Coordinates of C-alpha atoms in Angstrom, one line a residue:
Chain O
M199 CA 0.1 -0.2 0.2
T200 CA 1.0 3.0 -1.2
E201 CA -0.1 6.5 0.6
Y202 CA 0.6 9.9 -1.6
S203 CA 0.6 13.4 -0.4
A204 CA -1.9 15.6 -2.3
F205 CA 0.6 16.9 -4.8
E206 CA 2.0 13.6 -5.7
V207 CA -1.1 12.7 -6.7
M208 CA -2.0 16.2 -8.4
G209 CA 1.5 17.0 -9.6
P210 CA 4.3 17.9 -10.0
I211 CA 4.1 20.3 -12.3
M212 CA 6.9 19.6 -15.1
V213 CA 7.5 19.8 -18.7
G214 CA 6.1 16.8 -20.6
P215 CA 6.4 14.3 -21.6
S216 CA 7.4 11.2 -18.9
S217 CA 7.7 11.9 -14.8
S218 CA 10.5 8.9 -14.9
H219 CA 12.3 9.9 -18.2
T220 CA 12.1 13.6 -18.1
A221 CA 11.2 15.2 -14.4
G222 CA 13.4 12.9 -12.7
A223 CA 16.5 13.1 -15.0
C224 CA 16.0 17.2 -14.8
K225 CA 15.8 16.6 -11.1
I226 CA 19.2 14.3 -11.2
A227 CA 21.3 16.6 -13.1
N228 CA 19.8 19.8 -11.1
V229 CA 21.1 18.2 -7.7
A230 CA 24.3 17.2 -8.9
A231 CA 25.6 20.1 -10.7
D232 CA 24.8 21.7 -6.8
I233 CA 27.2 18.8 -5.2
V234 CA 30.5 18.9 -7.5
T235 CA 32.7 21.0 -7.6
E236 CA 32.2 24.7 -9.4
G237 CA 33.8 25.4 -12.6
Y238 CA 33.2 22.3 -15.0
T239 CA 33.1 23.1 -18.5
A240 CA 31.8 19.8 -19.8
V241 CA 29.5 17.2 -18.7
D242 CA 29.3 13.8 -20.0
F243 CA 26.0 12.3 -19.7
Q244 CA 26.9 8.0 -19.7
L245 CA 22.7 6.9 -19.8
H246 CA 22.2 3.3 -18.8
G247 CA 19.2 0.7 -18.9
S248 CA 16.1 2.6 -19.8
F249 CA 17.5 6.0 -20.5
A250 CA 20.0 5.2 -22.7
H251 CA 17.2 3.6 -25.1
T252 CA 14.7 6.3 -25.0
Y253 CA 16.2 9.6 -24.1
K254 CA 15.9 11.3 -27.3
G255 CA 12.3 10.7 -27.8
H256 CA 11.4 11.3 -23.9
G257 CA 13.5 14.6 -23.8
T258 CA 15.8 13.1 -21.3
D259 CA 19.1 14.5 -23.3
R260 CA 17.5 17.9 -22.8
A261 CA 15.9 17.5 -19.4
L262 CA 19.7 16.8 -18.3
V263 CA 21.4 19.6 -19.7
G264 CA 18.3 21.6 -18.4
G265 CA 19.3 20.3 -15.0
I266 CA 22.5 21.4 -15.1
L267 CA 22.0 24.7 -16.0
G268 CA 20.2 25.1 -13.1
F269 CA 16.5 24.7 -14.1
E270 CA 13.7 23.4 -12.4
P271 CA 11.2 20.0 -13.8
D272 CA 8.8 22.7 -14.4
D273 CA 11.1 25.1 -16.5
D274 CA 9.8 26.0 -19.8
R275 CA 13.6 26.4 -20.8
I276 CA 13.9 22.9 -20.4
K277 CA 13.1 22.3 -24.5
R278 CA 15.7 24.9 -25.3
S279 CA 18.6 23.7 -23.1
F280 CA 20.9 22.6 -25.6
E281 CA 21.1 26.3 -26.8
L282 CA 21.5 27.9 -23.7
A283 CA 24.0 25.6 -22.7
D284 CA 25.7 26.5 -25.9
E285 CA 25.8 30.1 -25.1
A286 CA 26.5 29.0 -21.5
G287 CA 30.2 27.4 -22.8
L288 CA 28.9 24.4 -21.3
S289 CA 29.9 21.4 -23.8
Y290 CA 27.9 18.3 -23.3
K291 CA 27.8 14.8 -24.6
F292 CA 24.8 11.2 -24.5
T293 CA 26.7 8.1 -24.3
Q294 CA 25.0 4.3 -23.8
T295 CA 26.9 3.2 -21.2
N296 CA 26.1 -0.2 -18.9
L297 CA 26.5 0.4 -15.2
G298 CA 25.5 -3.3 -14.2
D299 CA 22.7 -4.7 -12.8
K300 CA 22.9 -3.0 -9.5
F301 CA 21.6 0.0 -11.2
H302 CA 17.5 1.0 -11.8
P303 CA 16.7 0.9 -15.1
N304 CA 16.6 4.6 -15.3
T305 CA 20.3 5.9 -14.5
V306 CA 22.3 8.0 -15.9
K307 CA 26.2 8.3 -14.4
L308 CA 26.7 11.9 -14.7
V309 CA 31.0 12.9 -15.7
F310 CA 32.1 16.4 -15.2
S311 CA 35.3 17.8 -16.6
Y312 CA 37.3 20.3 -15.3
P313 CA 40.3 22.3 -17.6
N314 CA 42.8 22.1 -14.7
K315 CA 42.1 18.9 -12.2
D316 CA 40.5 15.6 -12.5
D317 CA 36.9 14.6 -13.4
E318 CA 34.2 14.0 -10.9
F319 CA 31.5 12.5 -11.2
I320 CA 27.6 11.5 -9.9
I321 CA 24.9 8.7 -10.4
G322 CA 20.9 8.9 -10.1
S323 CA 18.1 6.8 -10.8
S324 CA 15.1 8.2 -11.9
I325 CA 12.5 6.1 -9.6
G326 CA 9.3 7.0 -10.9
G327 CA 6.6 9.6 -10.4
G328 CA 9.2 12.3 -10.9
A329 CA 11.3 11.2 -8.0
M330 CA 15.0 10.0 -7.7
K331 CA 18.0 9.5 -5.7
I332 CA 21.5 10.2 -6.0
V333 CA 22.9 6.9 -5.5
D334 CA 26.5 7.6 -6.0
I335 CA 29.0 10.6 -5.8
G336 CA 32.5 9.5 -6.9
G337 CA 32.6 5.9 -6.3
I338 CA 30.7 6.1 -2.7
P339 CA 27.2 4.9 -2.9
I340 CA 25.0 7.1 -1.5
E341 CA 20.8 7.5 -0.9
F342 CA 20.2 11.0 -1.4
N343 CA 16.5 11.6 -3.0
G344 CA 16.5 16.0 -2.7
E345 CA 13.4 15.8 -0.1
Y346 CA 15.3 17.8 2.3
S347 CA 18.3 20.1 2.4
T348 CA 21.2 18.1 2.8
I349 CA 24.6 18.4 4.1
L350 CA 27.3 15.9 2.3
L351 CA 30.2 15.5 4.1
K352 CA 33.5 13.4 3.0
Y353 CA 36.3 13.1 5.7
P354 CA 39.4 9.9 6.7
E355 CA 37.7 8.4 9.6
Q356 CA 38.5 9.6 12.4
K357 CA 36.5 10.1 15.7
G358 CA 34.2 13.2 16.7
V359 CA 32.7 14.6 13.3
I360 CA 29.5 13.2 13.9
S361 CA 29.1 14.7 17.1
F362 CA 30.5 17.8 16.3
V363 CA 27.8 18.0 13.1
S364 CA 25.0 17.3 15.1
T365 CA 25.8 19.0 18.2
Q366 CA 26.1 22.1 16.0
L367 CA 23.0 21.3 14.6
S368 CA 21.3 21.0 18.1
T369 CA 22.3 23.9 19.4
H370 CA 20.7 26.0 16.9
N371 CA 17.5 24.0 17.2
Y372 CA 17.6 21.7 13.9
N373 CA 15.7 18.9 13.6
I374 CA 17.4 16.4 11.7
E375 CA 15.6 14.1 9.4
S376 CA 17.9 11.3 8.6
L377 CA 21.6 11.0 9.4
N378 CA 23.5 7.8 7.1
T379 CA 27.3 7.2 7.1
S380 CA 28.9 5.0 4.5
K381 CA 32.2 4.2 4.6
D382 CA 34.8 3.2 1.7
K383 CA 36.8 0.6 2.9
L384 CA 39.4 0.1 0.7
T385 CA 40.3 4.7 1.4
N386 CA 38.6 4.7 4.8
V387 CA 36.9 7.9 3.7
V388 CA 33.3 8.2 5.2
T389 CA 30.9 9.8 3.3
L390 CA 28.3 11.6 5.7
T391 CA 24.9 12.8 4.7
V392 CA 22.5 14.6 7.3
E393 CA 19.0 15.7 6.0
L394 CA 17.2 18.7 7.7
D395 CA 13.9 19.5 8.0
Q396 CA 14.5 23.5 7.7
P397 CA 17.3 25.3 5.3
L398 CA 20.6 25.8 7.3
T399 CA 21.3 29.6 8.2
D400 CA 24.4 30.8 6.0
E401 CA 26.3 31.2 9.5
L402 CA 26.0 27.7 10.2
Q403 CA 27.0 26.6 6.8
E404 CA 30.5 28.5 7.5
T405 CA 30.9 26.5 10.5
I406 CA 30.4 23.1 9.2
L407 CA 31.1 23.0 5.3
N408 CA 34.6 25.3 6.6
D409 CA 35.8 22.5 9.2
P410 CA 39.4 21.2 7.8
R411 CA 38.7 17.7 8.3
F412 CA 36.0 18.0 5.1
S413 CA 37.5 16.5 1.6
L414 CA 34.2 17.8 0.7
A415 CA 31.5 19.7 2.0
K416 CA 28.4 20.6 -0.1
Y417 CA 25.1 22.2 1.6
V418 CA 22.2 20.9 -1.3
E419 CA 18.9 23.5 -0.2
V420 CA 15.5 22.1 -1.1
D421 CA 13.0 24.5 -0.9
H422 CA 10.7 23.1 2.1
A423 CA 6.6 23.5 0.8
Chain M
M165 CA -6.0 8.3 5.5
L166 CA -8.8 7.8 3.6
N167 CA -10.0 3.9 4.3
T168 CA -12.7 2.5 2.4
A169 CA -15.8 3.7 0.8
K170 CA -18.4 2.9 3.6
E171 CA -15.9 4.9 5.9
I172 CA -15.7 7.5 3.9
I173 CA -19.4 7.8 3.6
E174 CA -19.9 7.3 7.5
V175 CA -17.6 9.5 8.9
C176 CA -18.4 12.2 6.3
A177 CA -22.0 11.9 7.3
E178 CA -21.5 12.0 11.1
R179 CA -19.3 15.2 11.3
G180 CA -20.9 16.7 8.2
I181 CA -18.2 17.4 6.4
R182 CA -16.9 16.5 2.8
I183 CA -14.0 14.7 1.0
Y184 CA -12.0 17.4 0.1
D185 CA -12.1 18.1 4.3
L186 CA -10.9 14.8 4.8
V187 CA -8.1 15.3 2.1
I188 CA -7.1 18.8 3.6
E189 CA -6.7 17.2 7.2
E190 CA -4.4 14.5 6.3
E191 CA -2.5 17.3 5.0
L192 CA -2.6 19.0 8.1
R193 CA -1.0 15.5 9.9
R194 CA 1.9 15.6 7.5
G195 CA 2.6 19.6 8.3
N196 CA 0.9 21.1 5.4
T197 CA -1.8 23.8 5.8
E198 CA -4.9 24.6 4.1
E199 CA -3.6 27.9 2.5
K200 CA -0.9 26.5 1.1
I201 CA -3.2 23.9 -0.1
R202 CA -5.4 25.7 -2.1
A203 CA -2.8 28.1 -3.1
G204 CA -0.8 24.7 -4.4
I205 CA -4.0 23.7 -6.2
D206 CA -5.0 27.6 -7.7
E207 CA -1.2 27.1 -9.2
V208 CA -2.7 23.8 -10.6
I209 CA -5.2 25.1 -12.3
E210 CA -3.4 28.2 -13.9
V211 CA -0.8 25.5 -15.7
M212 CA -4.0 23.4 -16.6
K213 CA -5.9 25.9 -18.2
Q214 CA -2.9 27.2 -20.4
S215 CA -2.3 23.4 -21.7
S216 CA -5.5 22.6 -22.2
T217 CA -6.0 26.2 -24.4
Q218 CA -2.5 26.5 -26.0
N219 CA -3.1 24.7 -28.9
L220 CA -6.9 24.8 -29.6
T221 CA -5.6 27.0 -32.3
Q222 CA -1.6 26.4 -33.2
S223 CA -0.3 23.1 -34.0
E224 CA 2.8 21.6 -32.0
T225 CA 4.9 19.6 -33.6
T226 CA 6.1 16.4 -31.3
T227 CA 8.5 13.6 -32.2
Y228 CA 7.2 11.5 -35.0
G229 CA 4.2 14.0 -35.4
M230 CA 1.9 11.0 -34.2
I231 CA -0.4 13.7 -33.2
D232 CA 0.4 17.0 -34.3
G233 CA -2.8 18.9 -35.1
F234 CA -5.6 16.8 -33.5
A235 CA -6.2 19.2 -31.0
K236 CA -6.4 22.6 -33.4
R237 CA -8.7 20.2 -36.1
T238 CA -10.8 18.8 -33.0
F239 CA -11.4 22.2 -32.0
D240 CA -12.4 23.9 -35.2
Y241 CA -14.5 20.7 -36.1
A242 CA -16.3 21.4 -32.6
N243 CA -16.9 25.3 -33.5
N244 CA -17.9 24.7 -37.0
G245 CA -18.5 21.6 -37.9
E246 CA -21.7 19.4 -36.0
P247 CA -20.5 17.2 -34.0
I248 CA -22.3 13.8 -33.1
V249 CA -22.0 14.9 -29.4
G250 CA -22.3 18.1 -29.6
P251 CA -20.1 21.1 -29.9
F252 CA -19.6 21.2 -25.8
L253 CA -18.3 17.8 -25.7
A254 CA -16.4 17.6 -29.0
R255 CA -13.9 20.5 -27.7
A256 CA -13.7 18.7 -24.0
M257 CA -11.8 16.6 -26.1
A258 CA -9.8 18.9 -28.1
R259 CA -8.9 20.2 -24.7
A260 CA -7.4 16.8 -24.0
F261 CA -5.9 16.8 -26.9
S262 CA -4.2 20.2 -26.4
T263 CA -2.6 18.8 -23.6
S264 CA -1.3 15.9 -24.6
E265 CA 0.0 17.7 -27.1
V266 CA 2.0 20.2 -25.6
N267 CA 2.9 17.1 -22.7
A268 CA 4.5 14.9 -26.0
S269 CA 6.6 18.3 -27.1
M270 CA 7.8 19.0 -23.7
G271 CA 6.0 21.6 -22.2
K272 CA 4.6 22.5 -19.3
I273 CA 1.9 20.3 -17.6
V274 CA 0.8 18.5 -14.3
A275 CA 0.9 14.8 -14.2
A276 CA -2.3 14.5 -12.7
P277 CA -1.7 11.6 -11.3
T278 CA 0.8 10.7 -14.1
A279 CA 1.9 12.5 -17.4
G280 CA 1.0 10.1 -19.2
S281 CA -2.8 11.3 -18.4
S282 CA -2.1 14.8 -17.5
G283 CA -4.8 16.0 -20.4
I284 CA -7.6 14.9 -18.8
M285 CA -8.2 17.1 -15.7
P286 CA -7.6 19.7 -17.9
A287 CA -9.7 19.2 -20.4
M288 CA -12.1 18.6 -17.9
L289 CA -11.7 21.9 -16.1
S290 CA -11.2 24.3 -19.1
S291 CA -15.2 22.3 -20.0
V292 CA -16.4 23.0 -16.5
I293 CA -15.2 27.0 -16.4
E294 CA -16.8 27.3 -19.9
K295 CA -20.4 26.1 -18.6
Y296 CA -20.8 26.8 -15.6
D297 CA -19.6 29.6 -13.2
F298 CA -18.1 28.2 -10.4
D299 CA -16.3 30.7 -8.0
A300 CA -12.2 29.8 -6.7
T301 CA -13.3 28.0 -3.8
T302 CA -15.8 25.6 -5.4
L303 CA -12.8 24.3 -8.1
Q304 CA -10.2 24.1 -5.0
N305 CA -13.0 21.8 -3.5
G306 CA -13.3 19.8 -6.6
F307 CA -9.7 19.5 -7.1
I308 CA -9.3 18.4 -3.7
T309 CA -11.6 15.7 -3.8
S310 CA -10.2 14.3 -6.8
I311 CA -6.9 14.1 -4.9
G312 CA -8.7 12.0 -2.4
I313 CA -9.8 9.5 -5.0
G314 CA -6.5 9.6 -6.4
Q315 CA -5.4 8.5 -3.2
I316 CA -7.6 5.6 -2.7
I317 CA -6.4 4.6 -5.8
A318 CA -3.1 4.7 -5.1
K319 CA -3.4 3.3 -1.8
Y320 CA -5.3 -0.2 -2.8
A321 CA -4.0 -0.2 -6.9
T322 CA -1.8 2.0 -8.4
F323 CA -0.8 4.9 -11.1
A324 CA 1.7 3.3 -13.0
G325 CA 0.6 2.1 -16.9
A326 CA 3.8 -0.3 -15.9
E327 CA 1.9 -2.1 -13.0
G328 CA -1.8 -1.5 -13.8
G329 CA -2.3 -0.8 -17.8
C330 CA -3.6 2.6 -18.9
Q331 CA -6.7 1.9 -16.6
A332 CA -4.2 2.6 -14.1
E333 CA -3.4 6.0 -15.4
C334 CA -5.7 7.6 -18.2
G335 CA -8.8 5.2 -15.5
A336 CA -7.3 7.1 -12.3
A337 CA -7.3 10.6 -13.6
S338 CA -11.1 9.8 -15.6
A339 CA -12.2 8.7 -12.1
M340 CA -10.7 11.6 -10.6
A341 CA -12.2 14.6 -12.7
A342 CA -15.2 12.4 -12.1
S343 CA -15.4 12.7 -8.8
A344 CA -14.3 16.4 -9.3
L345 CA -17.5 17.2 -11.5
V346 CA -19.7 15.8 -8.7
E347 CA -18.0 17.3 -5.8
M348 CA -18.7 20.7 -7.8
L349 CA -22.1 20.5 -9.0
G350 CA -23.3 20.0 -5.3
G351 CA -23.8 16.2 -5.2
T352 CA -23.2 13.9 -2.4
V353 CA -20.3 11.8 -1.0
E354 CA -21.9 9.0 -1.7
Q355 CA -22.3 10.1 -5.3
T356 CA -18.8 11.2 -5.6
L357 CA -17.6 7.9 -4.9
H358 CA -20.1 6.5 -7.6
A359 CA -19.0 8.5 -10.2
A360 CA -15.4 7.4 -9.6
S361 CA -16.4 4.0 -9.3
I362 CA -18.4 4.1 -12.8
T363 CA -15.6 5.9 -14.2
L364 CA -13.1 2.9 -13.6
I365 CA -16.0 0.3 -14.5
N366 CA -15.9 1.7 -18.0
V367 CA -12.1 1.3 -18.1
L368 CA -11.1 -2.1 -16.4
G369 CA -8.7 -4.0 -18.6
L370 CA -7.7 -0.6 -20.0
V371 CA -3.8 -1.5 -21.4
C372 CA -1.0 0.7 -21.5
D373 CA 0.8 0.0 -25.4
P374 CA 2.3 3.0 -26.3
I375 CA 3.9 2.8 -29.7
A376 CA 8.1 3.4 -29.2
G377 CA 7.4 3.8 -25.3
L378 CA 6.9 7.5 -26.7
V379 CA 4.0 8.9 -24.1
Q380 CA 1.6 10.0 -27.8
Y381 CA -0.1 7.3 -29.5
P382 CA -2.5 6.0 -28.1
C383 CA -2.5 8.1 -25.1
T384 CA -4.0 10.6 -26.8
F385 CA -7.7 9.3 -27.8
R386 CA -7.7 7.8 -24.0
N387 CA -6.9 11.3 -22.6
A388 CA -10.0 12.8 -24.7
S389 CA -12.5 9.6 -24.1
G390 CA -11.1 9.4 -20.5
V391 CA -13.2 13.3 -20.4
I392 CA -16.2 12.1 -21.9
N393 CA -16.0 9.0 -19.9
A394 CA -15.8 11.6 -16.3
F395 CA -18.7 12.9 -18.0
I396 CA -21.0 10.6 -18.2
S397 CA -20.1 8.7 -15.4
A398 CA -20.7 12.2 -13.3
D399 CA -24.0 12.3 -14.9
L400 CA -25.3 8.4 -14.0
A401 CA -24.3 9.3 -10.4
L402 CA -26.2 12.6 -10.2
A403 CA -29.1 11.3 -12.0
G404 CA -28.9 8.1 -9.1
V405 CA -27.4 5.4 -10.8
E406 CA -25.5 3.9 -8.5
S407 CA -22.1 1.2 -8.6
I408 CA -23.0 -1.8 -6.7
V409 CA -19.3 -2.5 -5.8
P410 CA -18.0 0.0 -3.5
F411 CA -15.3 2.5 -4.8
D412 CA -12.6 0.9 -2.8
E413 CA -13.6 -2.9 -3.9
V414 CA -13.4 -1.6 -7.9
V415 CA -10.1 -0.2 -7.5
I416 CA -8.7 -3.5 -5.6
A417 CA -10.2 -5.1 -8.9
M418 CA -8.7 -3.1 -11.3
G419 CA -5.4 -3.6 -9.3
E420 CA -5.8 -7.7 -10.0
V421 CA -6.9 -7.1 -13.6
G422 CA -3.7 -5.1 -13.7
N423 CA -1.8 -8.1 -12.0
S424 CA -3.6 -10.9 -14.7
M425 CA -2.7 -8.6 -17.8
S426 CA 0.2 -10.2 -19.7
E427 CA 3.7 -7.7 -19.1
A428 CA 3.1 -7.4 -22.5
L429 CA 0.2 -4.8 -22.3
R430 CA 1.6 -3.0 -19.5
E431 CA 4.3 -0.3 -21.2
T432 CA 6.3 -2.5 -22.7
G433 CA 6.5 -1.7 -25.8
L434 CA 5.6 -5.6 -27.0
G435 CA 2.1 -5.9 -27.0
G436 CA -1.0 -4.6 -28.0
L437 CA -1.0 -1.4 -30.1
A438 CA 2.7 -1.1 -29.6
G439 CA 3.5 -4.4 -31.0
S440 CA 1.2 -4.4 -33.9
K441 CA 3.4 -4.0 -37.4
T442 CA 3.0 0.0 -37.2
G443 CA 4.2 -0.2 -33.8
Q444 CA 7.1 -2.3 -33.9
R445 CA 8.3 0.2 -37.1
I446 CA 8.2 2.8 -35.5
R447 CA 9.9 1.5 -32.4
R448 CA 12.7 0.2 -34.2
D449 CA 12.8 3.5 -36.0
F450 CA 13.4 5.3 -32.9
L451 CA 15.8 3.3 -31.4
K452 CA 17.6 3.4 -34.2
E453 CA 17.9 6.9 -33.7
G454 CA 18.5 6.7 -29.9
E455 CA 21.3 4.7 -30.3

């Protein structure tokens, strides 16, 4: 039994033609662009499963580029995203790939290229009804669905990090919706995600994200309806 | 959360409330506010008005052009020809086509409940605006009622064509539209549920067979017939015609029909019209281009 909220039934407002192939794809790219380091000049969209076969007809390609440009799934500009990307000097390409059986059929690996540093990549799956989840950040498995404002942190394993973050949040009266860690066994690098029920203040962003222990520190804000 | 039809009818009678009140109460429990819900519905209504009228006088270009110009052709015929069903219903079908064309050409629509069935609620909306002088609150109450009907369908069955066939997409949208109509026209809670039941009964077993997996053909026809299904079912319910089987049981039956349908008939592009000689040819061409 699935219980849907009101605007899951009557919505989302989106550009067509498919909530999973268009709206979900746009959201993946939109969130991925927020997570990676700024300054990339090219994006390679590696399409897996059903995405690989149907992306043109469903406008998945335009939705992905639109998402990178910061468009939400209901933005009319998605249809013109190729020319808008050209104007912005962003190059992009689409390749078909097979990421393996463990990934959802509607999955894309976004590889961001930079002029002066190594590539970064994000993998996201469109899981139906316009919903998506980011499942991998730079090789580290993760589950992040973009429903809540989220802090994403990476750091070499050490004590005290989680307590530092949760103390900062509780001192400032935040409710933590969820807190998840995953550790890369080979490198001992931990990925920590913290979902919040309200946007993080600039001041608190500064305190948490600028802590020198983090090799990657990102905050992805979600509009809390 | 909304449960069985019997419980909904009893609760509404006891407390003197309507289905939309139950939906709002549930949203309040989720931390939403009534003000935000109604503002959200207004936003939905604006997008729907636009999508259902946009292509009545112009023709959009969609991938493969399978459905281009249907809205304009039907709208012209409704206004200048002598439609068998009369101008009102013919215009309603044209409006459903309009949104389907907007959807297929990457224009802005509301998935209600899905993108493939996104033409039905807007066609109903624009048609009632033409015919009746409803105020904003009445329209909102109708839409919130239809959300309640959608929630019951999602709870006991599915909206996904891949799971339930087109009965789950266009069927759900039509049942939602029918319930909105009965609410807006002042029907009883029972009549609202009967209208939704009759609508779904009319499409039990409706397969999901979009050619090449594109959300165009036959989806667009089912959006047009879906809004008419909503109208006739709402009229039957308002006339006092009843569904013996309560709405929740109709939905469960829909879920079971969906489960027993061959997978080829559930959005795989293998069966039905998608499996026809022409459907397969278009699919081959399309996949080749995707490579």
